[in-house]
Amino acid sequence: TPLVLSGDIAHSTNVYPPSVVQSFADEGIEIVTIPRGYGPALLFNHQNDLWAVKEVRQATALVIDRDQNAFLTNGLGASGTIYMAGVLDTAAPALLPADVLDELDRYEFDTERAAGLMEAAGYSLNGDGIWADADGNTASATWIYPQEVADFAGATQDAAEQLNTFGFDIELQGLPWQEVPARIREGDFDMTVWSWGLGSPFAERHFWNPLKRWQTDLAPDQPGLGIDFMVEVDGETVDLIELIDGTTVGLDLEAQRVAAGEVALILNDLMLYVPLNEIISAEPFNTSLIT
């Protein structure tokens, strides 16, 4: 930041907090927005009984205002996720069929719908305003996050506050950033934040992150996200990983879109993770040095 402000650097691709971007603009440094090809996602440990229930995961997506979350992630350098399909919004129209885009549940902010899902999952609000099941177990979890990573930390703090306003009981635990990936790999977490999507022309690479990245690509003794990838679709059990791998088979682009659309609809329904927003770099260009 000081090197940009002093004019010693002509261009920087770092992700800056909104206040820093504003300080660049105040100094007359031009800001250019560039898609980065990823964003922060709320990742669940599916071995946790709370997150093993699809309706509960869906409810979390409904009670986080993703536009607000985007602003508190990276100011104007982020946009709330629209399609919720495992493919970045900027790539979804090219990689998925138009009819699939229309069919996707966009999980627009809706606390009433979320409350209905929690009740369907056997939860009700207790005297403290916290969702609890019939045995009195509250919807409680600890969310670990990399405390030095400004965008992921901002997304986490805002999302957790919104979840708690709805009636979850989420406790935050900031850790040195190097510890968080290790905890994810070992399955030693309740919930966390890391990236989703990928700047790629292939849908498979978007789906890879975070599902395969944090589970199937790990060592055999590392549980990662703890997801059961054998899922039921239209009354049949299918291997979600095989479907993901199949989205790049052959050279027929339309066939690839159809295959990717099938995966997108499954992810959209299961909500295995919540893609909070997509980061767009707000990058400083010092036009006294570069045009």
PDB file of C-alpha atoms in Angstrom:
ATOM      1  CA  THR A   1       0.000   0.000   0.000  1.00  0.00           C
ATOM      2  CA  PRO A   2       2.659   2.616   0.838  1.00  0.00           C
ATOM      3  CA  LEU A   3       4.586   1.780  -2.333  1.00  0.00           C
ATOM      4  CA  VAL A   4       1.472   2.306  -4.451  1.00  0.00           C
ATOM      5  CA  LEU A   5       0.722   5.596  -2.708  1.00  0.00           C
ATOM      6  CA  SER A   6       4.318   6.812  -3.087  1.00  0.00           C
ATOM      7  CA  GLY A   7       4.294   6.082  -6.814  1.00  0.00           C
ATOM      8  CA  ASP A   8       7.043   3.447  -6.629  1.00  0.00           C
ATOM      9  CA  ILE A   9       4.712   0.787  -8.058  1.00  0.00           C
ATOM     10  CA  ALA A  10       2.843   1.325 -11.305  1.00  0.00           C
ATOM     11  CA  HIS A  11       0.319  -1.508 -10.907  1.00  0.00           C
ATOM     12  CA  SER A  12      -0.582  -4.028  -8.202  1.00  0.00           C
ATOM     13  CA  THR A  13      -2.854  -7.100  -8.270  1.00  0.00           C
ATOM     14  CA  ASN A  14      -3.281  -7.403  -4.491  1.00  0.00           C
ATOM     15  CA  VAL A  15      -6.770  -7.454  -2.945  1.00  0.00           C
ATOM     16  CA  TYR A  16      -7.152  -4.252  -0.905  1.00  0.00           C
ATOM     17  CA  PRO A  17      -9.739  -3.386   1.770  1.00  0.00           C
ATOM     18  CA  PRO A  18     -12.347  -0.812   0.653  1.00  0.00           C
ATOM     19  CA  SER A  19     -10.739   1.946   2.762  1.00  0.00           C
ATOM     20  CA  VAL A  20      -7.397   1.442   1.018  1.00  0.00           C
ATOM     21  CA  VAL A  21      -8.996   1.497  -2.433  1.00  0.00           C
ATOM     22  CA  GLN A  22     -10.657   4.775  -1.468  1.00  0.00           C
ATOM     23  CA  SER A  23      -7.308   6.181  -0.332  1.00  0.00           C
ATOM     24  CA  PHE A  24      -5.862   5.335  -3.761  1.00  0.00           C
ATOM     25  CA  ALA A  25      -8.756   7.078  -5.484  1.00  0.00           C
ATOM     26  CA  ASP A  26      -8.355  10.115  -3.218  1.00  0.00           C
ATOM     27  CA  GLU A  27      -4.735  10.386  -4.402  1.00  0.00           C
ATOM     28  CA  GLY A  28      -5.853  10.334  -8.029  1.00  0.00           C
ATOM     29  CA  ILE A  29      -4.672   6.777  -8.693  1.00  0.00           C
ATOM     30  CA  GLU A  30      -6.889   5.124 -11.297  1.00  0.00           C
ATOM     31  CA  ILE A  31      -8.740   1.976 -10.182  1.00  0.00           C
ATOM     32  CA  VAL A  32      -9.443  -0.729 -12.780  1.00  0.00           C
ATOM     33  CA  THR A  33     -11.759  -3.626 -11.886  1.00  0.00           C
ATOM     34  CA  ILE A  34     -10.703  -7.059 -13.167  1.00  0.00           C
ATOM     35  CA  PRO A  35     -12.383 -10.458 -12.468  1.00  0.00           C
ATOM     36  CA  ARG A  36     -10.134 -12.601 -10.268  1.00  0.00           C
ATOM     37  CA  GLY A  37     -11.848 -15.939 -10.907  1.00  0.00           C
ATOM     38  CA  TYR A  38     -12.758 -16.882  -7.342  1.00  0.00           C
ATOM     39  CA  GLY A  39     -14.657 -15.755  -4.285  1.00  0.00           C
ATOM     40  CA  PRO A  40     -15.119 -16.684  -0.621  1.00  0.00           C
ATOM     41  CA  ALA A  41     -17.427 -19.595   0.223  1.00  0.00           C
ATOM     42  CA  LEU A  42     -18.899 -20.841   3.477  1.00  0.00           C
ATOM     43  CA  LEU A  43     -17.635 -24.422   3.765  1.00  0.00           C
ATOM     44  CA  PHE A  44     -19.407 -26.953   5.988  1.00  0.00           C
ATOM     45  CA  ASN A  45     -17.995 -30.006   7.724  1.00  0.00           C
ATOM     46  CA  HIS A  46     -20.595 -32.530   6.612  1.00  0.00           C
ATOM     47  CA  GLN A  47     -19.631 -34.894   9.443  1.00  0.00           C
ATOM     48  CA  ASN A  48     -21.172 -32.355  11.819  1.00  0.00           C
ATOM     49  CA  ASP A  49     -24.789 -33.408  12.494  1.00  0.00           C
ATOM     50  CA  LEU A  50     -26.007 -29.828  12.033  1.00  0.00           C
ATOM     51  CA  TRP A  51     -24.614 -29.477   8.518  1.00  0.00           C
ATOM     52  CA  ALA A  52     -25.484 -33.024   7.446  1.00  0.00           C
ATOM     53  CA  VAL A  53     -29.067 -31.835   6.867  1.00  0.00           C
ATOM     54  CA  LYS A  54     -29.729 -30.300   3.445  1.00  0.00           C
ATOM     55  CA  GLU A  55     -32.558 -28.062   4.670  1.00  0.00           C
ATOM     56  CA  VAL A  56     -30.284 -26.480   7.277  1.00  0.00           C
ATOM     57  CA  ARG A  57     -27.612 -25.767   4.670  1.00  0.00           C
ATOM     58  CA  GLN A  58     -30.233 -24.280   2.376  1.00  0.00           C
ATOM     59  CA  ALA A  59     -31.489 -22.091   5.220  1.00  0.00           C
ATOM     60  CA  THR A  60     -28.012 -20.605   5.693  1.00  0.00           C
ATOM     61  CA  ALA A  61     -27.962 -19.566   2.038  1.00  0.00           C
ATOM     62  CA  LEU A  62     -31.316 -17.826   2.439  1.00  0.00           C
ATOM     63  CA  VAL A  63     -30.425 -15.702   5.474  1.00  0.00           C
ATOM     64  CA  ILE A  64     -27.125 -14.208   4.258  1.00  0.00           C
ATOM     65  CA  ASP A  65     -27.606 -11.055   2.201  1.00  0.00           C
ATOM     66  CA  ARG A  66     -24.904 -11.784  -0.346  1.00  0.00           C
ATOM     67  CA  ASP A  67     -24.796  -8.258  -1.784  1.00  0.00           C
ATOM     68  CA  GLN A  68     -24.079  -6.890   1.673  1.00  0.00           C
ATOM     69  CA  ASN A  69     -21.560  -9.664   2.216  1.00  0.00           C
ATOM     70  CA  ALA A  70     -19.820  -8.791  -1.047  1.00  0.00           C
ATOM     71  CA  PHE A  71     -19.455  -5.149  -0.046  1.00  0.00           C
ATOM     72  CA  LEU A  72     -17.997  -6.132   3.329  1.00  0.00           C
ATOM     73  CA  THR A  73     -15.678  -8.605   1.588  1.00  0.00           C
ATOM     74  CA  ASN A  74     -14.049  -6.219  -0.862  1.00  0.00           C
ATOM     75  CA  GLY A  75     -16.114  -3.060  -1.233  1.00  0.00           C
ATOM     76  CA  LEU A  76     -17.019  -2.429  -4.853  1.00  0.00           C
ATOM     77  CA  GLY A  77     -14.505  -5.129  -5.812  1.00  0.00           C
ATOM     78  CA  ALA A  78     -16.953  -7.982  -5.184  1.00  0.00           C
ATOM     79  CA  SER A  79     -20.451  -8.979  -6.249  1.00  0.00           C
ATOM     80  CA  GLY A  80     -22.977 -11.175  -4.443  1.00  0.00           C
ATOM     81  CA  THR A  81     -23.432 -14.610  -6.019  1.00  0.00           C
ATOM     82  CA  ILE A  82     -26.555 -14.892  -8.173  1.00  0.00           C
ATOM     83  CA  TYR A  83     -26.792 -18.371  -9.689  1.00  0.00           C
ATOM     84  CA  MET A  84     -25.564 -20.514  -6.746  1.00  0.00           C
ATOM     85  CA  ALA A  85     -24.551 -23.210  -9.228  1.00  0.00           C
ATOM     86  CA  GLY A  86     -20.895 -23.977  -8.488  1.00  0.00           C
ATOM     87  CA  VAL A  87     -19.844 -21.963 -11.529  1.00  0.00           C
ATOM     88  CA  LEU A  88     -18.807 -18.333 -11.183  1.00  0.00           C
ATOM     89  CA  ASP A  89     -21.544 -15.933 -12.268  1.00  0.00           C
ATOM     90  CA  THR A  90     -19.221 -14.310 -14.817  1.00  0.00           C
ATOM     91  CA  ALA A  91     -18.779 -17.716 -16.533  1.00  0.00           C
ATOM     92  CA  ALA A  92     -22.187 -19.330 -15.958  1.00  0.00           C
ATOM     93  CA  PRO A  93     -23.922 -18.003 -19.121  1.00  0.00           C
ATOM     94  CA  ALA A  94     -21.134 -19.482 -21.272  1.00  0.00           C
ATOM     95  CA  LEU A  95     -20.758 -22.808 -19.443  1.00  0.00           C
ATOM     96  CA  LEU A  96     -24.372 -23.710 -18.597  1.00  0.00           C
ATOM     97  CA  PRO A  97     -27.491 -24.061 -20.789  1.00  0.00           C
ATOM     98  CA  ALA A  98     -29.915 -21.137 -20.707  1.00  0.00           C
ATOM     99  CA  ASP A  99     -32.778 -23.314 -19.438  1.00  0.00           C
ATOM    100  CA  VAL A 100     -30.639 -24.446 -16.500  1.00  0.00           C
ATOM    101  CA  LEU A 101     -29.896 -20.825 -15.585  1.00  0.00           C
ATOM    102  CA  ASP A 102     -33.648 -20.190 -15.506  1.00  0.00           C
ATOM    103  CA  GLU A 103     -34.292 -23.281 -13.373  1.00  0.00           C
ATOM    104  CA  LEU A 104     -31.686 -22.548 -10.702  1.00  0.00           C
ATOM    105  CA  ASP A 105     -32.865 -21.568  -7.222  1.00  0.00           C
ATOM    106  CA  ARG A 106     -31.206 -18.216  -6.597  1.00  0.00           C
ATOM    107  CA  TYR A 107     -31.724 -18.382  -2.819  1.00  0.00           C
ATOM    108  CA  GLU A 108     -32.779 -14.759  -2.594  1.00  0.00           C
ATOM    109  CA  PHE A 109     -32.783 -13.409   0.963  1.00  0.00           C
ATOM    110  CA  ASP A 110     -35.872 -14.858   2.664  1.00  0.00           C
ATOM    111  CA  THR A 111     -35.945 -15.453   6.422  1.00  0.00           C
ATOM    112  CA  GLU A 112     -39.519 -16.828   6.331  1.00  0.00           C
ATOM    113  CA  ARG A 113     -38.607 -19.507   3.816  1.00  0.00           C
ATOM    114  CA  ALA A 114     -35.480 -20.291   5.838  1.00  0.00           C
ATOM    115  CA  ALA A 115     -37.526 -20.635   9.025  1.00  0.00           C
ATOM    116  CA  GLY A 116     -39.811 -23.089   7.232  1.00  0.00           C
ATOM    117  CA  LEU A 117     -36.816 -25.178   6.217  1.00  0.00           C
ATOM    118  CA  MET A 118     -35.465 -25.209   9.778  1.00  0.00           C
ATOM    119  CA  GLU A 119     -38.850 -26.313  11.095  1.00  0.00           C
ATOM    120  CA  ALA A 120     -39.041 -29.038   8.435  1.00  0.00           C
ATOM    121  CA  ALA A 121     -35.635 -30.233   9.677  1.00  0.00           C
ATOM    122  CA  GLY A 122     -37.005 -30.535  13.217  1.00  0.00           C
ATOM    123  CA  TYR A 123     -35.783 -27.251  14.679  1.00  0.00           C
ATOM    124  CA  SER A 124     -37.683 -24.562  16.560  1.00  0.00           C
ATOM    125  CA  LEU A 125     -36.623 -21.340  18.265  1.00  0.00           C
ATOM    126  CA  ASN A 126     -35.923 -21.788  21.979  1.00  0.00           C
ATOM    127  CA  GLY A 127     -36.387 -19.189  24.710  1.00  0.00           C
ATOM    128  CA  ASP A 128     -33.065 -17.572  23.806  1.00  0.00           C
ATOM    129  CA  GLY A 129     -34.037 -17.151  20.168  1.00  0.00           C
ATOM    130  CA  ILE A 130     -31.696 -19.943  19.048  1.00  0.00           C
ATOM    131  CA  TRP A 131     -32.772 -22.765  16.744  1.00  0.00           C
ATOM    132  CA  ALA A 132     -32.786 -26.083  18.627  1.00  0.00           C
ATOM    133  CA  ASP A 133     -33.880 -29.633  17.791  1.00  0.00           C
ATOM    134  CA  ALA A 134     -36.340 -31.757  19.766  1.00  0.00           C
ATOM    135  CA  ASP A 135     -33.548 -32.871  22.129  1.00  0.00           C
ATOM    136  CA  GLY A 136     -32.533 -29.301  22.875  1.00  0.00           C
ATOM    137  CA  ASN A 137     -29.373 -29.358  20.764  1.00  0.00           C
ATOM    138  CA  THR A 138     -28.837 -25.850  19.438  1.00  0.00           C
ATOM    139  CA  ALA A 139     -27.760 -24.891  15.922  1.00  0.00           C
ATOM    140  CA  SER A 140     -24.312 -24.016  17.239  1.00  0.00           C
ATOM    141  CA  ALA A 141     -20.946 -24.140  15.502  1.00  0.00           C
ATOM    142  CA  THR A 142     -17.488 -22.578  15.543  1.00  0.00           C
ATOM    143  CA  TRP A 143     -16.416 -20.841  12.338  1.00  0.00           C
ATOM    144  CA  ILE A 144     -12.635 -20.764  11.833  1.00  0.00           C
ATOM    145  CA  TYR A 145     -11.171 -18.233   9.406  1.00  0.00           C
ATOM    146  CA  PRO A 146      -7.758 -16.852   8.348  1.00  0.00           C
ATOM    147  CA  GLN A 147      -7.508 -13.698  10.407  1.00  0.00           C
ATOM    148  CA  GLU A 148      -4.842 -11.969   8.252  1.00  0.00           C
ATOM    149  CA  VAL A 149      -6.727 -12.445   4.956  1.00  0.00           C
ATOM    150  CA  ALA A 150      -8.815  -9.281   4.835  1.00  0.00           C
ATOM    151  CA  ASP A 151     -11.380 -10.372   2.239  1.00  0.00           C
ATOM    152  CA  PHE A 152     -12.073 -13.815   3.744  1.00  0.00           C
ATOM    153  CA  ALA A 153     -12.155 -12.353   7.267  1.00  0.00           C
ATOM    154  CA  GLY A 154     -14.616  -9.661   6.214  1.00  0.00           C
ATOM    155  CA  ALA A 155     -16.885 -12.180   4.493  1.00  0.00           C
ATOM    156  CA  THR A 156     -16.790 -14.423   7.560  1.00  0.00           C
ATOM    157  CA  GLN A 157     -17.557 -11.773  10.139  1.00  0.00           C
ATOM    158  CA  ASP A 158     -20.513 -10.418   8.183  1.00  0.00           C
ATOM    159  CA  ALA A 159     -21.985 -13.832   7.301  1.00  0.00           C
ATOM    160  CA  ALA A 160     -21.699 -15.071  10.893  1.00  0.00           C
ATOM    161  CA  GLU A 161     -23.435 -11.964  12.200  1.00  0.00           C
ATOM    162  CA  GLN A 162     -26.302 -12.456   9.734  1.00  0.00           C
ATOM    163  CA  LEU A 163     -26.609 -16.150  10.656  1.00  0.00           C
ATOM    164  CA  ASN A 164     -26.751 -15.269  14.343  1.00  0.00           C
ATOM    165  CA  THR A 165     -29.403 -12.624  13.725  1.00  0.00           C
ATOM    166  CA  PHE A 166     -31.552 -15.379  12.216  1.00  0.00           C
ATOM    167  CA  GLY A 167     -31.073 -17.678  15.202  1.00  0.00           C
ATOM    168  CA  PHE A 168     -27.943 -19.716  14.606  1.00  0.00           C
ATOM    169  CA  ASP A 169     -25.314 -19.727  17.349  1.00  0.00           C
ATOM    170  CA  ILE A 170     -22.042 -19.189  15.500  1.00  0.00           C
ATOM    171  CA  GLU A 171     -18.801 -18.460  17.347  1.00  0.00           C
ATOM    172  CA  LEU A 172     -15.877 -17.009  15.412  1.00  0.00           C
ATOM    173  CA  GLN A 173     -12.289 -18.167  15.806  1.00  0.00           C
ATOM    174  CA  GLY A 174      -9.604 -16.312  13.877  1.00  0.00           C
ATOM    175  CA  LEU A 175      -6.459 -18.339  13.186  1.00  0.00           C
ATOM    176  CA  PRO A 176      -3.130 -17.686  11.461  1.00  0.00           C
ATOM    177  CA  TRP A 177      -3.897 -18.241   7.795  1.00  0.00           C
ATOM    178  CA  GLN A 178      -1.523 -21.218   7.469  1.00  0.00           C
ATOM    179  CA  GLU A 179      -3.512 -23.187  10.064  1.00  0.00           C
ATOM    180  CA  VAL A 180      -6.873 -23.036   8.296  1.00  0.00           C
ATOM    181  CA  PRO A 181      -6.058 -25.245   5.247  1.00  0.00           C
ATOM    182  CA  ALA A 182      -4.507 -27.832   7.567  1.00  0.00           C
ATOM    183  CA  ARG A 183      -7.642 -27.876   9.712  1.00  0.00           C
ATOM    184  CA  ILE A 184      -9.830 -28.273   6.601  1.00  0.00           C
ATOM    185  CA  ARG A 185      -7.742 -31.176   5.305  1.00  0.00           C
ATOM    186  CA  GLU A 186      -7.966 -32.962   8.666  1.00  0.00           C
ATOM    187  CA  GLY A 187     -11.702 -32.332   9.021  1.00  0.00           C
ATOM    188  CA  ASP A 188     -10.974 -30.462  12.252  1.00  0.00           C
ATOM    189  CA  PHE A 189     -13.575 -27.723  11.939  1.00  0.00           C
ATOM    190  CA  ASP A 190     -17.330 -27.059  12.068  1.00  0.00           C
ATOM    191  CA  MET A 191     -17.429 -24.417   9.350  1.00  0.00           C
ATOM    192  CA  THR A 192     -14.871 -22.263   7.603  1.00  0.00           C
ATOM    193  CA  VAL A 193     -14.217 -19.995   4.648  1.00  0.00           C
ATOM    194  CA  TRP A 194     -12.071 -20.550   1.577  1.00  0.00           C
ATOM    195  CA  SER A 195     -12.348 -19.938  -2.133  1.00  0.00           C
ATOM    196  CA  TRP A 196     -14.834 -21.373  -4.616  1.00  0.00           C
ATOM    197  CA  GLY A 197     -14.825 -21.363  -8.411  1.00  0.00           C
ATOM    198  CA  LEU A 198     -11.852 -20.899 -10.714  1.00  0.00           C
ATOM    199  CA  GLY A 199     -10.983 -18.594 -13.576  1.00  0.00           C
ATOM    200  CA  SER A 200     -11.220 -21.315 -16.225  1.00  0.00           C
ATOM    201  CA  PRO A 201     -13.113 -21.947 -19.479  1.00  0.00           C
ATOM    202  CA  PHE A 202     -13.996 -25.440 -18.197  1.00  0.00           C
ATOM    203  CA  ALA A 203     -16.904 -26.034 -15.816  1.00  0.00           C
ATOM    204  CA  GLU A 204     -15.062 -28.987 -14.246  1.00  0.00           C
ATOM    205  CA  ARG A 205     -12.405 -26.643 -12.858  1.00  0.00           C
ATOM    206  CA  HIS A 206     -15.081 -24.447 -11.289  1.00  0.00           C
ATOM    207  CA  PHE A 207     -16.723 -27.502  -9.683  1.00  0.00           C
ATOM    208  CA  TRP A 208     -13.282 -28.741  -8.544  1.00  0.00           C
ATOM    209  CA  ASN A 209     -12.991 -25.835  -6.137  1.00  0.00           C
ATOM    210  CA  PRO A 210     -13.898 -26.476  -3.349  1.00  0.00           C
ATOM    211  CA  LEU A 211     -15.439 -29.963  -3.634  1.00  0.00           C
ATOM    212  CA  LYS A 212     -12.561 -31.975  -5.074  1.00  0.00           C
ATOM    213  CA  ARG A 213      -9.860 -29.624  -3.838  1.00  0.00           C
ATOM    214  CA  TRP A 214     -10.798 -30.159  -0.201  1.00  0.00           C
ATOM    215  CA  GLN A 215     -11.784 -33.827  -0.296  1.00  0.00           C
ATOM    216  CA  THR A 216     -11.093 -36.129  -3.223  1.00  0.00           C
ATOM    217  CA  ASP A 217      -7.692 -34.552  -3.981  1.00  0.00           C
ATOM    218  CA  LEU A 218      -6.476 -35.029  -0.394  1.00  0.00           C
ATOM    219  CA  ALA A 219      -4.546 -37.944   1.119  1.00  0.00           C
ATOM    220  CA  PRO A 220      -6.703 -41.036   1.794  1.00  0.00           C
ATOM    221  CA  ASP A 221      -6.594 -40.457   5.562  1.00  0.00           C
ATOM    222  CA  GLN A 222      -7.676 -36.811   5.286  1.00  0.00           C
ATOM    223  CA  PRO A 223     -11.485 -36.439   5.440  1.00  0.00           C
ATOM    224  CA  GLY A 224     -11.633 -32.815   4.317  1.00  0.00           C
ATOM    225  CA  LEU A 225     -15.225 -31.649   3.928  1.00  0.00           C
ATOM    226  CA  GLY A 226     -16.619 -35.109   4.728  1.00  0.00           C
ATOM    227  CA  ILE A 227     -19.194 -35.112   1.923  1.00  0.00           C
ATOM    228  CA  ASP A 228     -20.975 -38.238   0.712  1.00  0.00           C
ATOM    229  CA  PHE A 229     -20.666 -37.837  -3.063  1.00  0.00           C
ATOM    230  CA  MET A 230     -23.119 -40.661  -3.798  1.00  0.00           C
ATOM    231  CA  VAL A 231     -26.247 -38.568  -4.231  1.00  0.00           C
ATOM    232  CA  GLU A 232     -29.813 -39.303  -5.279  1.00  0.00           C
ATOM    233  CA  VAL A 233     -31.072 -37.711  -8.490  1.00  0.00           C
ATOM    234  CA  ASP A 234     -34.579 -38.469  -9.768  1.00  0.00           C
ATOM    235  CA  GLY A 235     -34.742 -41.617  -7.660  1.00  0.00           C
ATOM    236  CA  GLU A 236     -31.336 -42.922  -8.778  1.00  0.00           C
ATOM    237  CA  THR A 237     -28.035 -42.880  -6.898  1.00  0.00           C
ATOM    238  CA  VAL A 238     -25.220 -41.278  -8.886  1.00  0.00           C
ATOM    239  CA  ASP A 239     -21.569 -40.495  -8.210  1.00  0.00           C
ATOM    240  CA  LEU A 240     -21.295 -36.703  -8.168  1.00  0.00           C
ATOM    241  CA  ILE A 241     -17.527 -36.805  -8.739  1.00  0.00           C
ATOM    242  CA  GLU A 242     -17.985 -38.927 -11.872  1.00  0.00           C
ATOM    243  CA  LEU A 243     -20.541 -36.413 -13.123  1.00  0.00           C
ATOM    244  CA  ILE A 244     -18.139 -33.540 -12.475  1.00  0.00           C
ATOM    245  CA  ASP A 245     -15.297 -35.330 -14.268  1.00  0.00           C
ATOM    246  CA  GLY A 246     -17.644 -36.047 -17.171  1.00  0.00           C
ATOM    247  CA  THR A 247     -18.263 -32.366 -17.905  1.00  0.00           C
ATOM    248  CA  THR A 248     -15.074 -32.121 -20.002  1.00  0.00           C
ATOM    249  CA  VAL A 249     -15.402 -35.362 -21.979  1.00  0.00           C
ATOM    250  CA  GLY A 250     -15.177 -34.987 -25.753  1.00  0.00           C
ATOM    251  CA  LEU A 251     -15.076 -31.892 -27.963  1.00  0.00           C
ATOM    252  CA  ASP A 252     -18.810 -31.191 -28.263  1.00  0.00           C
ATOM    253  CA  LEU A 253     -19.242 -27.932 -26.363  1.00  0.00           C
ATOM    254  CA  GLU A 254     -23.014 -28.206 -26.191  1.00  0.00           C
ATOM    255  CA  ALA A 255     -22.751 -31.697 -24.707  1.00  0.00           C
ATOM    256  CA  GLN A 256     -20.339 -30.292 -22.133  1.00  0.00           C
ATOM    257  CA  ARG A 257     -22.840 -27.548 -21.260  1.00  0.00           C
ATOM    258  CA  VAL A 258     -25.594 -30.127 -20.792  1.00  0.00           C
ATOM    259  CA  ALA A 259     -23.374 -32.240 -18.529  1.00  0.00           C
ATOM    260  CA  ALA A 260     -22.312 -29.173 -16.556  1.00  0.00           C
ATOM    261  CA  GLY A 261     -25.939 -28.116 -16.234  1.00  0.00           C
ATOM    262  CA  GLU A 262     -26.813 -31.449 -14.624  1.00  0.00           C
ATOM    263  CA  VAL A 263     -24.090 -30.958 -12.024  1.00  0.00           C
ATOM    264  CA  ALA A 264     -25.085 -27.334 -11.447  1.00  0.00           C
ATOM    265  CA  LEU A 265     -28.680 -28.311 -10.652  1.00  0.00           C
ATOM    266  CA  ILE A 266     -27.508 -30.951  -8.167  1.00  0.00           C
ATOM    267  CA  LEU A 267     -25.175 -28.513  -6.404  1.00  0.00           C
ATOM    268  CA  ASN A 268     -27.864 -25.851  -6.430  1.00  0.00           C
ATOM    269  CA  ASP A 269     -30.237 -28.206  -4.618  1.00  0.00           C
ATOM    270  CA  LEU A 270     -27.820 -29.826  -2.168  1.00  0.00           C
ATOM    271  CA  MET A 271     -26.065 -26.547  -1.251  1.00  0.00           C
ATOM    272  CA  LEU A 272     -22.933 -28.477  -0.213  1.00  0.00           C
ATOM    273  CA  TYR A 273     -21.302 -25.074   0.398  1.00  0.00           C
ATOM    274  CA  VAL A 274     -22.550 -21.495   0.171  1.00  0.00           C
ATOM    275  CA  PRO A 275     -20.792 -19.428  -2.528  1.00  0.00           C
ATOM    276  CA  LEU A 276     -20.968 -16.006  -0.877  1.00  0.00           C
ATOM    277  CA  ASN A 277     -19.644 -13.705  -3.577  1.00  0.00           C
ATOM    278  CA  GLU A 278     -17.257 -13.307  -6.471  1.00  0.00           C
ATOM    279  CA  ILE A 279     -14.247 -11.078  -6.045  1.00  0.00           C
ATOM    280  CA  ILE A 280     -13.371  -8.517  -8.665  1.00  0.00           C
ATOM    281  CA  SER A 281      -9.960  -6.918  -8.226  1.00  0.00           C
ATOM    282  CA  ALA A 282     -10.003  -3.182  -7.681  1.00  0.00           C
ATOM    283  CA  GLU A 283      -6.461  -2.724  -8.966  1.00  0.00           C
ATOM    284  CA  PRO A 284      -4.507   0.540  -8.803  1.00  0.00           C
ATOM    285  CA  PHE A 285      -2.871   1.838 -11.978  1.00  0.00           C
ATOM    286  CA  ASN A 286      -0.535   4.803 -11.450  1.00  0.00           C
ATOM    287  CA  THR A 287      -1.040   6.626 -14.737  1.00  0.00           C
ATOM    288  CA  SER A 288       1.942   8.882 -14.083  1.00  0.00           C
ATOM    289  CA  LEU A 289       4.031   5.774 -14.715  1.00  0.00           C
ATOM    290  CA  ILE A 290       1.821   3.585 -16.941  1.00  0.00           C
ATOM    291  CA  THR A 291      -1.017   4.290 -19.397  1.00  0.00           C
TER     292      THR A 291
END
